[in-house]
Short mmCIF file of C-alpha atoms in Angstrom, two decimals:
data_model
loop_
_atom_site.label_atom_id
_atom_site.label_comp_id
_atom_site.label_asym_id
_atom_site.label_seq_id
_atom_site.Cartn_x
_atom_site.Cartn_y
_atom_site.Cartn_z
CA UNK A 18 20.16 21.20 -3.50
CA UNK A 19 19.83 19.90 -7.14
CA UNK A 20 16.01 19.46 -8.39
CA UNK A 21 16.14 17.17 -11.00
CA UNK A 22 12.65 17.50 -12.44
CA UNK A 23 12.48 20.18 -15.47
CA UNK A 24 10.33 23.25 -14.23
CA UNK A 25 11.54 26.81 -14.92
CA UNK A 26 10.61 27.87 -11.53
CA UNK A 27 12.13 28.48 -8.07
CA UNK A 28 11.61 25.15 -6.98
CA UNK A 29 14.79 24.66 -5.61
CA UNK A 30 14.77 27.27 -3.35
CA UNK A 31 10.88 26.68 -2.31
CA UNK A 32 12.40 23.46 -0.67
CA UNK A 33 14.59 24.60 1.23
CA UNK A 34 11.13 26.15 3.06
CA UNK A 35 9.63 22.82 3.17
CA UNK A 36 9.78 21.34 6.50
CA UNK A 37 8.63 25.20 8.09
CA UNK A 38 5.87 25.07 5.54
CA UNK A 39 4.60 21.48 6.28
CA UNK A 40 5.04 22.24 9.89
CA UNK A 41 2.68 25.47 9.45
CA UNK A 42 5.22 27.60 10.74
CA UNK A 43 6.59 29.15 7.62
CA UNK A 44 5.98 33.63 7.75
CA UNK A 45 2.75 33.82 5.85
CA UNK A 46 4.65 35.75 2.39
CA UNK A 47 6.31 33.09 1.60
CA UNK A 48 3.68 30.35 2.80
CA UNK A 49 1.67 31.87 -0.02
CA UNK A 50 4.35 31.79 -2.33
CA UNK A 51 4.48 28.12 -2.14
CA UNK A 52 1.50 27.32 -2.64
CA UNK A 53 1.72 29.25 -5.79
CA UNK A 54 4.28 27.65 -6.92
CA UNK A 55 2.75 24.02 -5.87
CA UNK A 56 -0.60 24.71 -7.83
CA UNK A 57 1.27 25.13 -10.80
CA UNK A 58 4.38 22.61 -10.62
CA UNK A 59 2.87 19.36 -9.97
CA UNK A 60 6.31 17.55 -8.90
CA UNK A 61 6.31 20.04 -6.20
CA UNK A 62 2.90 19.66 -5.12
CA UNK A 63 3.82 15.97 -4.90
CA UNK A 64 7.06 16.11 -3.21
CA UNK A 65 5.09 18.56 -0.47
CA UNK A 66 2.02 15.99 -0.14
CA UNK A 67 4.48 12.65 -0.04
CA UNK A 68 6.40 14.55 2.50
CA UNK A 69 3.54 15.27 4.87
CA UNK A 70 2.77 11.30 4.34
CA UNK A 71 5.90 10.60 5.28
CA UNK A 72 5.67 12.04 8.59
CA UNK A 73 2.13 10.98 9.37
CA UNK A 74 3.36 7.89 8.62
CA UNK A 75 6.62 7.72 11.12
CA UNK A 76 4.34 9.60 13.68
CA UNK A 77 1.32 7.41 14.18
CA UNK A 78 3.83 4.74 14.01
CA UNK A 79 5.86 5.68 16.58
CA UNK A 80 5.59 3.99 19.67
CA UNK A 81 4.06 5.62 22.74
CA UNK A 82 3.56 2.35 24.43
CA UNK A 83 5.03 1.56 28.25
CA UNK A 84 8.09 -0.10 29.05
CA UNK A 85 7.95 -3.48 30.03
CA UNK A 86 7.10 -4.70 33.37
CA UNK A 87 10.37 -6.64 33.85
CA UNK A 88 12.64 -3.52 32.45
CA UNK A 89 10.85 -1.16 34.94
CA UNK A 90 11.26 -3.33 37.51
CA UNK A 91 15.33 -4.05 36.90
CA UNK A 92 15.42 -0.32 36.49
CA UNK A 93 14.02 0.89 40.00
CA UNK A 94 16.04 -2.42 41.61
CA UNK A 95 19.41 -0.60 39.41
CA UNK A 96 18.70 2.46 41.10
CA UNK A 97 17.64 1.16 44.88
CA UNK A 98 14.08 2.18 44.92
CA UNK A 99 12.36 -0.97 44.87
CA UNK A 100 10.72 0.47 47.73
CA UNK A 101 8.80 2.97 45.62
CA UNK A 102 7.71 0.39 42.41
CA UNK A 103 4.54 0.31 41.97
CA UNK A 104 2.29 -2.48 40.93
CA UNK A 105 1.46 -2.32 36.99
CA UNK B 26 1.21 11.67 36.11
CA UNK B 27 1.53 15.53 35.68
CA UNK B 28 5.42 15.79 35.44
CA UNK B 29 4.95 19.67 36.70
CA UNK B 30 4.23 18.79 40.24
CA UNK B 31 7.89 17.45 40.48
CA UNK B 32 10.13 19.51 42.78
CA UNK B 33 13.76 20.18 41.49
CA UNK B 34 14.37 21.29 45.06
CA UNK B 35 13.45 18.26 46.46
CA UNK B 36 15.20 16.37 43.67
CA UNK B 37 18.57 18.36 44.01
CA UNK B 38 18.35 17.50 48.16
CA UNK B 39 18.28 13.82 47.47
CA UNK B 40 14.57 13.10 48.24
CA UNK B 41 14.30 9.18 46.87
CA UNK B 42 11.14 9.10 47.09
CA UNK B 43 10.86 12.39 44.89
CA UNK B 44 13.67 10.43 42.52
CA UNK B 45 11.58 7.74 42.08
CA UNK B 46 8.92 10.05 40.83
CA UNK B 47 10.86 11.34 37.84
CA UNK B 48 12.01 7.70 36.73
CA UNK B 49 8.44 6.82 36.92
CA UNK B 50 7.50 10.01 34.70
CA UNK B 51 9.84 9.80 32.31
CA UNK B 52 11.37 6.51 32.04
CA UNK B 53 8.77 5.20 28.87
CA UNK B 54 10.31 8.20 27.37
CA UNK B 55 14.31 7.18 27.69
CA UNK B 56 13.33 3.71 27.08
CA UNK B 57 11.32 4.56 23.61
CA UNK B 58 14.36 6.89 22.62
CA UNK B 59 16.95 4.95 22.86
CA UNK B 60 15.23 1.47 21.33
CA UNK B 61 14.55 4.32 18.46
CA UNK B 62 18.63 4.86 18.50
CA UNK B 63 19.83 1.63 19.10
CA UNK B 64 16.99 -0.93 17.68
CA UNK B 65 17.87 -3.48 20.58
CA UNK B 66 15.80 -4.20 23.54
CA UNK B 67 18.67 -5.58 26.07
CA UNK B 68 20.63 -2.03 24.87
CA UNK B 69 18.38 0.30 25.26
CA UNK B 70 17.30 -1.17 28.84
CA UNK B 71 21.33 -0.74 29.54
CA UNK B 72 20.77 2.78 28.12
CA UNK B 73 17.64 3.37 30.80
CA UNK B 74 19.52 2.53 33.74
CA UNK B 75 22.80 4.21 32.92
CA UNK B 76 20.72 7.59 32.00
CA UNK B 77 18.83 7.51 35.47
CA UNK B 78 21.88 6.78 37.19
CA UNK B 79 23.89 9.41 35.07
CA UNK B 80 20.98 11.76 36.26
CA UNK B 81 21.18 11.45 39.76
CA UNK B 82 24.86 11.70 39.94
CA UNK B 83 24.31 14.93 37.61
CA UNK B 84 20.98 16.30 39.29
CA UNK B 85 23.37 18.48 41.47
CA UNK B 86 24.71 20.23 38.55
CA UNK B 87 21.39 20.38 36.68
CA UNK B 88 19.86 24.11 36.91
CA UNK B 89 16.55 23.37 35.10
CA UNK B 90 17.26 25.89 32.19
CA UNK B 91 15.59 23.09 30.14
CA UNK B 92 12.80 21.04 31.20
CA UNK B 93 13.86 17.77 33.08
CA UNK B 94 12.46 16.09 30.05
CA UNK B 95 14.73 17.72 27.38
CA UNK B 96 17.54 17.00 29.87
CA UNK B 97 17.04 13.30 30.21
CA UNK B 98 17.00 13.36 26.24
CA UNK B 99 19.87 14.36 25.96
CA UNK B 100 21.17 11.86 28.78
CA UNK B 101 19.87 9.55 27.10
CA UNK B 102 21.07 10.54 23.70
CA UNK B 103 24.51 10.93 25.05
CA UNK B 104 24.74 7.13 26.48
CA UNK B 105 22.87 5.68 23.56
CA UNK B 106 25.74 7.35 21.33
CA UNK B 107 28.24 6.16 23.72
CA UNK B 108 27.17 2.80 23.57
CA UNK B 109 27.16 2.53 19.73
CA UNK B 110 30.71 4.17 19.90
CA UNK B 111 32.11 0.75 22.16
CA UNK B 112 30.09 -1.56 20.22
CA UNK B 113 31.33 -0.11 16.80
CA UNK B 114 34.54 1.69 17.54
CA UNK B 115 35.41 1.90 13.91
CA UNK B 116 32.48 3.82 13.20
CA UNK B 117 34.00 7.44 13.31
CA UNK B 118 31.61 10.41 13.18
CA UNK B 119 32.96 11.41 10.11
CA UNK B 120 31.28 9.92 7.63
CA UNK B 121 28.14 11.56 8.10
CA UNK B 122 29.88 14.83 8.79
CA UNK B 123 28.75 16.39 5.20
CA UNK B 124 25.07 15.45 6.30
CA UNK B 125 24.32 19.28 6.92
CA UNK B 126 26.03 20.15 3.24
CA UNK B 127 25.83 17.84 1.16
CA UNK B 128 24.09 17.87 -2.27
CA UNK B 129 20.60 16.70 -2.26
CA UNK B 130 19.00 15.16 -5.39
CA UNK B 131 14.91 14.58 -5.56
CA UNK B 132 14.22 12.06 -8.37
CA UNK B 133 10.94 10.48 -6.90
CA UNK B 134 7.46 12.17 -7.85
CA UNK B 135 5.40 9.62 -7.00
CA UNK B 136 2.19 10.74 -5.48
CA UNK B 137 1.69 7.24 -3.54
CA UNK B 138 -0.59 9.36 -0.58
CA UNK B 139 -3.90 7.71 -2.40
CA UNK B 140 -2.79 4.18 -0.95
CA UNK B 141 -4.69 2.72 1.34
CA UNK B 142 -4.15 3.15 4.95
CA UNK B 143 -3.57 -1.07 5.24
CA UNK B 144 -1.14 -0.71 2.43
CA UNK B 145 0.51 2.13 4.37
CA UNK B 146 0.46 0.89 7.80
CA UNK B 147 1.11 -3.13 6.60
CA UNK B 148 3.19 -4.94 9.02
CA UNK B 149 5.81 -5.10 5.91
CA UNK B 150 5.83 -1.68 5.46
CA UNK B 151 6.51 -1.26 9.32
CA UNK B 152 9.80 -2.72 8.45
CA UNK B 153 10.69 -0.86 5.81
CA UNK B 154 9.49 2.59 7.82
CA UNK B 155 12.18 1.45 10.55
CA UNK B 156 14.73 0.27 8.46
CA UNK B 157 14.65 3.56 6.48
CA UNK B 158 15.53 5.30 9.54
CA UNK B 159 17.58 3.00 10.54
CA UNK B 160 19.44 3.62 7.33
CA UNK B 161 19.46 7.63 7.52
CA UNK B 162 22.99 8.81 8.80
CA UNK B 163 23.28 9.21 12.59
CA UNK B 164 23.28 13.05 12.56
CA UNK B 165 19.38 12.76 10.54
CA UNK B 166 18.63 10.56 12.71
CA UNK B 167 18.97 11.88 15.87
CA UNK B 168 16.89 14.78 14.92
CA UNK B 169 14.49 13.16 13.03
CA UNK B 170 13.75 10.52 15.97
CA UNK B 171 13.35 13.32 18.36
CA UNK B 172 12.05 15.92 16.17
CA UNK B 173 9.20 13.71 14.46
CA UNK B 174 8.94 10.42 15.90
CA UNK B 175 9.18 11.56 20.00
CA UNK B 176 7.29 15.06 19.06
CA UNK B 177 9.68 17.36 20.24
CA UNK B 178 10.08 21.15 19.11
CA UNK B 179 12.71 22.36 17.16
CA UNK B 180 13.85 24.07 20.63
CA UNK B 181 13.59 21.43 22.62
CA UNK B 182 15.37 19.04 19.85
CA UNK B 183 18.11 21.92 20.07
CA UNK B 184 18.52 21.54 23.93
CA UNK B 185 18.73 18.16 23.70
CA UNK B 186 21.66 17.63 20.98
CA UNK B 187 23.55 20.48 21.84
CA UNK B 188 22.78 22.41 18.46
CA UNK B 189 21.75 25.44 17.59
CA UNK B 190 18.11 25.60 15.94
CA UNK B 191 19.09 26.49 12.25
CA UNK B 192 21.28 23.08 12.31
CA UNK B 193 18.12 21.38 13.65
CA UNK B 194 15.91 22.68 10.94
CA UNK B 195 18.43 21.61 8.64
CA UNK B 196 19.05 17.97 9.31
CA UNK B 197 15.31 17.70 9.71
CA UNK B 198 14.82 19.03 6.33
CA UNK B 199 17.30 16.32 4.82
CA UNK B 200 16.09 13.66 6.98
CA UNK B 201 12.73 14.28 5.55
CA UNK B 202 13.59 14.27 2.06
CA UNK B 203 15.76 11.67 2.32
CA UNK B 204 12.84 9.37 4.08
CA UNK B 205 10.26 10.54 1.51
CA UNK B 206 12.45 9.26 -1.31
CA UNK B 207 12.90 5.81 0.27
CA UNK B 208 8.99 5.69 0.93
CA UNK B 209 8.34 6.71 -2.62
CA UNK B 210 10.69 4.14 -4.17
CA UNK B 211 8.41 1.64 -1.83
CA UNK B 212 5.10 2.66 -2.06
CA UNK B 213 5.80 3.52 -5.93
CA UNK B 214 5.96 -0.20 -6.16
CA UNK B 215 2.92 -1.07 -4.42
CA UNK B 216 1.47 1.79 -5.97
CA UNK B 217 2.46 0.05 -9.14
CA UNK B 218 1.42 -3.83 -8.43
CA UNK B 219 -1.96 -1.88 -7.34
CA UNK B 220 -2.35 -0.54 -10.91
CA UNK B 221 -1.78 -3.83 -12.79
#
């Protein structure tokens, strides 16, 4: 993974770590290691907080929303169970 | 409905009734997947029938090492694929096949996260937030669409591809940088008609 910005640092291999970090799973060493390295590299503090936007953004946007009625209702006729629908 | 009360037993002996349970617990799931997958509502109801149908000719065979949700995922996932496959035959899986390798450049660092939540959330930017992941190569965006957008763990997202956990993490990890660069190149925009 290339890292185009100019930094001196390990950022390269600090985003590799990304996803385990944003997902608060990453082993607590190198959680704090990152966030060294974010304080000081600002491109990396960006890429981590644009990141976590990002999947706010596709989670609260996903749908958790029912099926429609008429879908349902072809689905339990496609499988013989019209018997067990129930009213919406 | 609390999916736990469902009885695999009674399932596996062919109780209808008991069927008809599951397809009521889980069918907003395999719908919401597979319009995720497919981006077509008459497809993905094709998809919702032919998993629940694949399931009950399967549920024999099934021995509930995963959870019957993770195993309609990947039902689901399976027939959604198969479906693109006859629609597009001349889309091979190759092309994305360097999706786990390939070199990944960042070149956006712009902190558009100050934007307001109208900006974020605008009915246009809905678009672009499904086109982007419409865009991502299939192997991303499997995981990504099960992974972030349907919530599932990084086990469970395992089960239901067939791939081991470190692959998972992997695409993930490009999916999400690859989305975050499209979303900065958009926002960056607004971000920049804001400023003027």
């Amino acid at each position: 993974m290339k890292h185009t910005h100019n930094h001196q640092g390990n950022c390269r291999d600090l985003l590799g770590q990304l996803s385990d970090y944003v997902d608060g799973v990453l082993q607590d060493e190198l959680c704090m290691e990152l966030e060294r390295h974010i304080s000081e590299c600002k491109n990396c503090q960006i890429v981590v907080d644009t990141m976590k936007k990002t999947i706010y953004l596709y989670h609260s946007t996903s749908s958790n929303g029912e099926i429609p009625a008429g879908v349902r209702s072809r689905l339990f006729s496609s499988l013989n169970l019209e018997e067990f629908l129930k009213p919406e | 409905m609390d999916v736990g009360e469902l009885s695999l037993e009674a399932l596996k002996t062919g109780d209808r009734a008991e069927f008809a349970r599951m397809v009521d617990a889980y069918s907003n799931q395999v719908y919401r997947v597979a319009l995720k997958i497919l981006g077509d509502e008459q497809d993905a109801e094709d998809v919702l029938q032919d998993t629940f149908l694949k399931a009950l000719q399967s549920l024999s065979a099934f021995e509930g090492r995963s959870s019957i949700s993770t195993w309609l995922y990947r039902i689901a996932v399976n027939e959604a694929l198969m479906l693109l496959r006859r629609q597009k035959p001349e889309i091979q899986v190759v092309p994305d096949e360097q999706a786990d390798e390939d070199d990944f450049t960042l070149v956006q660092f712009v902190d558009w996260c100050c934007l307001p939540e109208s900006e974020l959330l605008s009915t246009e930017a809905q678009v672009y937030l499904e086109q982007a992941v419409r865009d991502l190569p299939e192997k991303l965006r499997l995981v990504f669409i099960l992974r972030d957008m349907e919530g599932l763990s990084i086990h469970e997202t395992s089960e239901a591809l067939g791939l081991s956990e470190t692959a998972v993490k992997t695409r993930l990890l490009r999916a999400r940088l690859k989305l975050r660069e499209q979303l900065s190149t958009y926002y960056g925009e607004r971000l920049g008609k804001e400023k003027v």
